[in-house]
Short mmCIF file of C-alpha atoms in Angstrom, two decimals:
data_model
loop_
_atom_site.label_atom_id
_atom_site.label_comp_id
_atom_site.label_asym_id
_atom_site.label_seq_id
_atom_site.Cartn_x
_atom_site.Cartn_y
_atom_site.Cartn_z
CA MET A 395 136.86 61.16 229.70
CA THR A 396 135.83 57.83 231.13
CA ALA A 397 137.55 54.54 230.48
CA GLU A 398 134.60 53.38 228.36
CA GLN A 399 134.87 56.21 225.85
CA GLY A 400 136.97 56.25 222.71
CA PRO A 401 138.57 53.46 220.67
CA LEU A 402 141.84 53.73 222.63
CA ALA A 403 140.21 53.16 226.02
CA GLY A 404 142.54 51.10 228.19
CA LEU A 405 145.74 52.32 226.53
CA ARG A 406 148.10 53.79 229.13
CA VAL A 407 150.47 56.54 228.03
CA ILE A 408 153.16 58.49 229.85
CA GLU A 409 154.06 61.85 228.30
CA LEU A 410 157.25 63.61 229.34
CA ALA A 411 156.21 67.25 229.04
CA GLY A 412 157.46 69.18 226.04
CA MET A 413 156.25 71.65 223.44
CA GLY A 414 154.44 71.42 220.12
CA PRO A 415 154.41 68.14 218.23
CA ALA A 416 154.83 65.62 221.07
CA PRO A 417 151.97 67.14 223.11
CA PHE A 418 149.88 67.14 219.93
CA ALA A 419 150.50 63.41 219.49
CA ALA A 420 149.56 62.89 223.14
CA MET A 421 146.41 64.95 222.61
CA MET A 422 145.43 62.76 219.65
CA LEU A 423 145.79 59.62 221.76
CA ALA A 424 144.01 61.15 224.75
CA ASP A 425 141.16 62.46 222.60
CA LEU A 426 140.45 58.91 221.49
CA GLY A 427 140.28 57.53 225.00
CA ALA A 428 143.84 56.71 226.03
CA GLU A 429 144.77 57.37 229.64
CA VAL A 430 147.56 59.92 229.26
CA VAL A 431 149.60 61.08 232.24
CA ARG A 432 151.71 64.15 231.59
CA ILE A 433 154.90 64.44 233.64
CA ASP A 434 155.38 68.18 234.12
CA ARG A 435 158.48 69.94 235.39
CA PRO A 436 158.61 71.75 238.74
CA GLY A 437 157.52 75.34 238.22
CA ALA A 438 155.48 74.52 235.11
CA VAL A 439 152.40 76.64 234.51
CA LEU A 440 149.43 76.14 232.22
CA GLY A 441 150.11 78.53 229.34
CA PRO A 442 148.74 78.91 225.82
CA ASP A 443 149.01 75.15 225.22
CA LEU A 444 145.79 74.59 227.16
CA ILE A 445 144.10 72.90 224.19
CA LEU A 446 147.11 70.75 223.29
CA ASN A 447 147.20 69.54 226.90
CA ARG A 448 143.53 68.61 227.20
CA ASN A 449 142.23 65.21 228.35
CA ARG A 450 145.24 64.45 230.58
CA ARG A 451 146.23 64.00 234.17
CA SER A 452 149.23 66.00 235.33
CA VAL A 453 151.99 64.87 237.68
CA VAL A 454 154.85 67.17 238.64
CA LEU A 455 158.15 65.37 239.13
CA ASP A 456 161.72 66.64 239.24
CA LEU A 457 163.34 64.32 236.71
CA LYS A 458 166.79 65.70 237.48
CA ASP A 459 166.46 64.09 240.88
CA PRO A 460 167.12 60.33 240.60
CA ARG A 461 164.09 59.70 242.78
CA GLY A 462 161.88 61.47 240.25
CA ALA A 463 163.28 59.44 237.37
CA GLN A 464 162.86 56.28 239.45
CA ALA A 465 159.18 57.12 239.99
CA VAL A 466 158.70 57.36 236.22
CA LEU A 467 160.45 54.01 235.73
CA THR A 468 158.03 52.47 238.19
CA MET A 469 155.11 53.93 236.26
CA ILE A 470 156.58 52.61 233.01
CA GLU A 471 156.13 49.06 234.29
CA GLY A 472 152.39 49.54 233.81
CA ALA A 473 152.48 51.70 230.69
CA ASP A 474 151.91 50.85 227.03
CA VAL A 475 153.52 53.98 225.55
CA LEU A 476 156.02 56.65 226.54
CA LEU A 477 156.29 59.89 224.56
CA GLU A 478 159.22 62.29 224.78
CA GLY A 479 160.32 65.26 222.67
CA PHE A 480 163.78 66.04 224.04
CA ARG A 481 166.94 66.54 222.02
CA PRO A 482 168.81 63.27 221.41
CA GLY A 483 170.64 62.16 224.56
CA VAL A 484 168.62 64.17 227.09
CA ALA A 485 166.34 61.30 228.11
CA GLU A 486 169.38 59.04 228.43
CA ARG A 487 171.09 61.50 230.78
CA LEU A 488 167.95 61.55 232.94
CA GLY A 489 168.04 57.78 233.17
CA LEU A 490 164.87 57.53 231.08
CA GLY A 491 166.25 56.55 227.70
CA PRO A 492 164.96 53.56 225.74
CA GLU A 493 167.48 51.17 227.29
CA HIS A 494 166.38 52.05 230.82
CA CYS A 495 162.66 51.99 230.01
CA LEU A 496 162.56 48.85 227.87
CA GLN A 497 164.53 47.01 230.53
CA ARG A 498 161.69 47.78 232.94
CA ASN A 499 158.98 47.00 230.39
CA PRO A 500 160.06 45.11 227.25
CA ALA A 501 156.59 45.61 225.74
CA LEU A 502 156.80 49.41 225.95
CA VAL A 503 156.43 51.49 222.78
CA TYR A 504 158.89 54.36 223.22
CA GLY A 505 157.94 57.32 221.00
CA ARG A 506 160.63 59.92 220.30
CA MET A 507 159.78 63.28 218.67
CA THR A 508 162.53 65.49 217.26
CA GLY A 509 162.96 67.88 214.38
CA TRP A 510 166.09 66.40 212.82
CA GLY A 511 165.85 62.80 214.04
CA GLN A 512 167.98 60.76 216.40
CA ASP A 513 170.99 60.74 214.07
CA GLY A 514 172.56 62.76 211.27
CA PRO A 515 174.81 65.86 211.29
CA LEU A 516 172.10 68.16 212.69
CA ALA A 517 170.61 65.76 215.24
CA ALA A 518 171.98 67.62 218.27
CA THR A 519 171.32 71.16 217.00
CA ALA A 520 168.35 73.40 217.67
CA GLY A 521 165.66 74.03 215.10
CA HIS A 522 162.07 75.06 214.60
CA ASP A 523 159.32 74.21 212.14
CA ILE A 524 160.52 76.81 209.63
CA ASP A 525 164.00 75.26 209.56
CA TYR A 526 162.71 71.74 209.00
CA ILE A 527 160.37 72.68 206.15
CA ALA A 528 163.14 74.82 204.62
CA ARG A 529 165.60 71.95 204.28
CA THR A 530 163.03 69.46 203.02
CA GLY A 531 162.02 71.64 200.05
CA LEU A 532 158.50 72.39 201.23
CA LEU A 533 159.05 76.04 202.16
CA HIS A 534 160.61 76.74 198.75
CA ALA A 535 157.47 75.44 197.04
CA ILE A 536 155.00 77.72 198.86
CA GLY A 537 154.37 81.24 197.56
CA SER A 538 153.62 83.25 194.45
CA VAL A 539 155.82 83.30 191.38
CA GLY A 540 158.58 85.87 191.73
CA GLY A 541 157.88 86.33 195.44
CA PRO A 542 159.55 85.00 198.58
CA PRO A 543 158.64 81.67 200.21
CA GLN A 544 155.54 82.00 202.37
CA VAL A 545 155.52 80.54 205.90
CA PRO A 546 152.47 78.22 206.34
CA LEU A 547 152.20 78.66 210.13
CA ASN A 548 153.82 75.76 211.99
CA VAL A 549 151.09 73.28 211.13
CA VAL A 550 152.91 71.52 208.29
CA GLY A 551 156.10 70.64 210.13
CA ASP A 552 155.35 70.53 213.85
CA PHE A 553 151.90 69.02 213.64
CA GLY A 554 151.35 67.41 210.22
CA GLY A 555 154.88 66.14 209.71
CA GLY A 556 155.66 65.76 213.40
CA GLY A 557 152.90 65.06 215.91
CA MET A 558 150.66 63.12 213.54
CA LEU A 559 153.64 61.09 212.33
CA LEU A 560 154.51 60.22 215.93
CA ALA A 561 150.94 59.19 216.75
CA PHE A 562 150.79 57.05 213.61
CA GLY A 563 154.16 55.46 214.39
CA VAL A 564 153.09 54.65 217.93
CA MET A 565 149.92 52.96 216.73
CA ALA A 566 151.88 50.98 214.12
CA ALA A 567 154.30 49.80 216.82
CA LEU A 568 151.38 48.81 219.04
CA TRP A 569 149.91 46.73 216.22
CA GLU A 570 153.27 45.01 215.72
CA ARG A 571 153.45 44.38 219.48
CA TYR A 572 150.08 42.63 219.24
CA ARG A 573 151.83 40.00 217.11
CA SER A 574 155.32 39.89 218.65
CA GLY A 575 154.72 40.88 222.27
CA GLN A 576 157.73 43.19 222.04
CA GLY A 577 157.99 46.93 222.35
CA GLN A 578 160.31 49.14 220.31
CA VAL A 579 161.51 52.68 219.73
CA VAL A 580 159.68 54.98 217.30
CA ASP A 581 162.04 57.63 215.87
CA ALA A 582 159.69 60.33 214.52
CA ALA A 583 161.56 63.23 212.89
CA ILE A 584 159.76 66.25 211.50
CA VAL A 585 162.05 66.34 208.46
CA ASP A 586 161.06 62.76 207.62
CA GLY A 587 157.37 63.47 208.10
CA VAL A 588 157.46 66.60 205.96
CA ALA A 589 159.27 64.68 203.21
CA SER A 590 156.50 62.06 203.27
CA LEU A 591 153.90 64.81 202.87
CA LEU A 592 155.65 65.80 199.64
CA ALA A 593 155.20 62.37 198.05
CA MET A 594 152.74 63.62 195.41
CA GLN A 595 154.84 66.62 194.45
CA TYR A 596 157.97 64.48 194.07
CA GLY A 597 155.95 62.10 191.92
CA PHE A 598 154.87 64.99 189.71
CA LEU A 599 158.44 66.26 189.60
CA ALA A 600 159.73 62.87 188.47
CA HIS A 601 157.24 62.81 185.58
CA GLY A 602 157.91 66.36 184.43
CA ARG A 603 154.57 67.62 185.71
CA TRP A 604 155.97 69.97 188.35
CA ASN A 605 158.24 72.98 187.97
CA ASP A 606 160.74 73.47 190.77
CA GLU A 607 159.75 77.13 190.86
CA ARG A 608 156.99 78.16 193.25
CA GLY A 609 153.82 79.72 191.95
CA THR A 610 154.04 78.17 188.49
CA ASN A 611 152.17 74.90 189.00
CA LEU A 612 148.60 73.66 189.10
CA LEU A 613 148.32 73.40 192.90
CA ASP A 614 150.62 76.18 194.15
CA SER A 615 148.60 79.26 193.02
CA GLY A 616 150.21 79.22 189.59
CA ALA A 617 147.02 78.15 187.82
CA PRO A 618 144.12 80.65 187.71
CA GLN A 619 141.67 77.90 188.65
CA TYR A 620 143.52 77.09 191.90
CA THR A 621 144.24 80.26 193.84
CA VAL A 622 142.54 83.04 195.81
CA TYR A 623 140.79 86.16 194.55
CA GLU A 624 139.97 89.42 196.31
CA THR A 625 136.39 90.64 196.49
CA SER A 626 134.98 94.16 196.46
CA ASP A 627 134.95 94.35 200.26
CA GLY A 628 138.57 93.31 200.69
CA ARG A 629 137.80 89.69 201.53
CA TRP A 630 138.97 86.62 199.63
CA MET A 631 137.46 83.65 197.83
CA ALA A 632 139.38 80.40 197.38
CA VAL A 633 139.03 78.70 194.00
CA GLY A 634 139.94 75.06 193.41
CA ALA A 635 138.19 74.26 190.13
CA VAL A 636 140.74 71.74 188.87
CA GLU A 637 138.55 69.24 187.00
CA PRO A 638 136.85 70.32 183.74
CA GLN A 639 133.31 69.95 185.07
CA PHE A 640 134.08 72.10 188.11
CA TYR A 641 135.87 74.70 185.99
CA ALA A 642 132.84 74.86 183.71
CA GLN A 643 130.62 75.70 186.71
CA LEU A 644 133.12 78.31 187.90
CA VAL A 645 133.08 80.06 184.53
CA ASP A 646 129.29 79.83 184.35
CA LYS A 647 128.73 81.30 187.82
CA LEU A 648 131.17 84.12 187.02
CA ARG A 649 129.35 84.69 183.71
CA LEU A 650 132.59 84.71 181.79
CA THR A 651 132.77 83.87 178.09
CA GLY A 652 135.49 83.69 175.49
CA LEU A 653 138.26 82.61 177.85
CA PRO A 654 141.30 81.01 176.20
CA ASP A 655 142.21 77.35 176.75
CA ARG A 656 143.42 76.85 180.32
CA ALA A 657 145.34 73.71 179.31
CA ASP A 658 147.98 76.03 177.84
CA SER A 659 149.77 77.69 180.76
CA ALA A 660 150.66 80.58 178.47
CA ASN A 661 147.01 81.60 178.77
CA TRP A 662 146.97 81.57 182.56
CA PRO A 663 147.75 85.30 183.05
CA GLU A 664 144.85 86.33 180.78
CA ILE A 665 142.42 83.95 182.50
CA ARG A 666 143.59 85.12 185.93
CA ARG A 667 142.98 88.75 185.06
CA ALA A 668 139.46 88.03 183.83
CA ILE A 669 138.54 86.02 186.93
CA ALA A 670 140.13 88.55 189.27
CA GLN A 671 138.26 91.44 187.68
CA ARG A 672 134.95 89.63 188.01
CA PHE A 673 135.46 88.74 191.69
CA LEU A 674 136.15 92.41 192.43
CA GLU A 675 132.63 93.27 191.31
CA ARG A 676 130.87 91.76 194.35
CA THR A 677 131.37 91.22 198.07
CA ALA A 678 132.49 87.92 199.53
CA SER A 679 129.02 87.38 200.99
CA GLU A 680 127.42 87.92 197.58
CA TRP A 681 129.81 85.48 195.93
CA GLU A 682 129.17 82.94 198.68
CA SER A 683 125.45 83.11 197.87
CA ILE A 684 126.07 82.80 194.14
CA PHE A 685 128.24 79.70 194.56
CA ASP A 686 126.08 78.13 197.26
CA GLY A 687 125.28 74.53 196.29
CA ALA A 688 127.42 74.63 193.14
CA ASP A 689 130.21 72.19 192.33
CA ALA A 690 132.56 74.99 191.35
CA CYS A 691 134.93 74.33 194.29
CA VAL A 692 134.74 77.92 195.52
CA ALA A 693 134.83 78.75 199.23
CA PRO A 694 135.06 81.90 201.33
CA VAL A 695 138.33 82.38 203.19
CA ARG A 696 137.36 82.40 206.87
CA SER A 697 139.47 83.77 209.68
CA LEU A 698 140.26 81.68 212.76
CA SER A 699 137.55 83.56 214.63
CA GLU A 700 135.00 83.03 211.86
CA ALA A 701 135.65 79.38 211.06
CA PRO A 702 133.70 77.88 214.01
CA THR A 703 130.52 79.61 212.80
CA ASP A 704 130.82 78.40 209.20
CA PRO A 705 127.46 76.71 208.48
CA HIS A 706 128.94 73.38 207.43
CA LEU A 707 131.49 73.21 210.24
CA ALA A 708 128.90 74.28 212.80
CA ALA A 709 126.44 71.63 211.62
CA ARG A 710 129.12 68.98 211.81
CA GLY A 711 130.53 70.16 215.14
CA THR A 712 134.03 70.49 213.73
CA TYR A 713 134.72 73.13 216.36
CA VAL A 714 133.24 72.88 219.82
CA GLU A 715 133.02 75.05 222.88
CA ALA A 716 134.36 73.05 225.78
CA ASN A 717 135.17 74.45 229.20
CA GLY A 718 134.47 77.95 227.89
CA VAL A 719 137.06 77.66 225.10
CA ILE A 720 136.39 77.34 221.37
CA GLN A 721 138.56 74.51 220.08
CA PRO A 722 138.74 71.73 217.49
CA GLY A 723 136.50 68.81 218.31
CA VAL A 724 137.77 65.26 218.64
CA SER A 725 138.63 63.60 215.35
CA PRO A 726 138.38 61.29 213.55
CA ARG A 727 134.94 59.95 214.38
CA PHE A 728 133.99 56.35 215.01
CA SER A 729 130.65 54.60 214.54
CA ARG A 730 130.71 52.59 217.79
CA THR A 731 133.39 53.96 220.12
CA SER A 732 132.74 57.65 220.06
CA SER A 733 134.80 59.96 222.25
CA SER A 734 133.46 62.49 224.71
CA GLN A 735 133.76 66.25 224.70
CA PRO A 736 137.30 67.40 225.56
CA LEU A 737 138.17 67.79 229.22
CA PRO A 738 140.15 70.89 230.23
CA ALA A 739 143.92 70.82 230.42
CA PRO A 740 144.91 70.34 234.05
CA GLN A 741 147.04 72.72 236.03
CA PRO A 742 150.50 71.13 236.44
CA GLY A 743 150.52 68.91 239.50
CA SER A 744 146.75 68.63 239.80
CA HIS A 745 146.85 64.83 239.96
CA THR A 746 150.29 64.08 241.36
CA ARG A 747 149.31 62.25 244.54
CA SER A 748 146.41 60.21 243.17
CA THR A 749 148.16 59.29 239.93
CA LEU A 750 151.38 58.14 241.55
CA VAL A 751 149.37 55.96 243.90
CA ASP A 752 147.25 54.59 241.06
CA TRP A 753 150.35 53.75 239.03
CA GLY A 754 152.06 51.87 241.86
CA VAL A 755 154.68 54.37 242.96
CA GLY A 756 155.62 53.88 246.60
CA ASP A 757 156.51 56.45 249.25
CA VAL A 758 154.47 59.14 247.51
CA GLU A 759 154.23 61.31 250.60
CA ASP A 760 158.00 61.13 251.04
CA LEU A 761 158.49 62.27 247.43
CA ILE A 762 156.13 65.18 247.99
CA SER A 763 157.76 66.13 251.29
CA ALA A 764 161.18 66.12 249.65
CA GLY A 765 160.00 68.34 246.79
CA VAL A 766 160.71 65.66 244.20
CA ALA A 767 156.99 65.39 243.50
CA ARG A 768 154.63 68.33 243.82
CA GLN A 769 150.90 68.27 244.39
CA LEU A 770 148.96 71.38 243.45
CA ASP A 771 147.02 72.51 246.48
#
């Protein structure tokens, strides 16, 4: 990606290597043109995170060596943003906490990504996406009535409530810096982000329009007009006919008559049985043809392998093949400052020498000779 591409061109970001949500936030910034330098650990290898790590340069530094931490502090003098996803206190012990970094660059936006946040009883304990969405109430709300909670991959906590929240917080802090000239710390916690994603449900709950029992509500598979139905070939169709006009088209396309009033939830089981029986009469492909062009809010359930070939997504380029890998394209899209196709994730240490020189670090060859910095041959 060249400096002229993307609305964030000219933004300089240092990413202290981690897993999951912080790299996702860095990917979002890099996709939109920011110059992101990833500081990898000695011995790091390019694993399954190759898409999350795209559009970066990679420098390998031993941050446990004071000389490695000092090199990062030198780089921070020319940076706009630093991203880290360590447990609270780890960056401080490395000499790279907010106090150290903001002393070097008072205009720095210091983005911190954790699951529990920088404070609170659980701040120092381990956790994963499933733990964060469990405590915030989200996991309880997902699943069918009478069944166990269903795990929605790790996209809701790690990426929706975590990485996107961090990227948004960083951009908000940069906007504030435009007015004040001062940097600050962004404390992005997955539990906080997940809670914010539940704003609508808590609003419904407050007005008596949501039952605190999964699978009994309009948008949690409780309603027959908002759920999935199996087809004759063992595939599934997703139905989201919430509004009356869309529901009318659903019923028409299914050629169903005499259904009871859906406004009364007591009728939901009868309506569900009728719709389910009808969907079982045809294949998913046949139903897709029947609903093609209709405003019935019915869609085929694609697999991860199938989604890139979906006609709409293919026409829009939602997924792209870049560097021989099928992956999500860059989003969102901009009318003037469009971003380029993703560049491949670098092998750790691919850009150590050139990047350290570019960012004003002295004695680079000495750092490499001492093993503090490592250049991939």
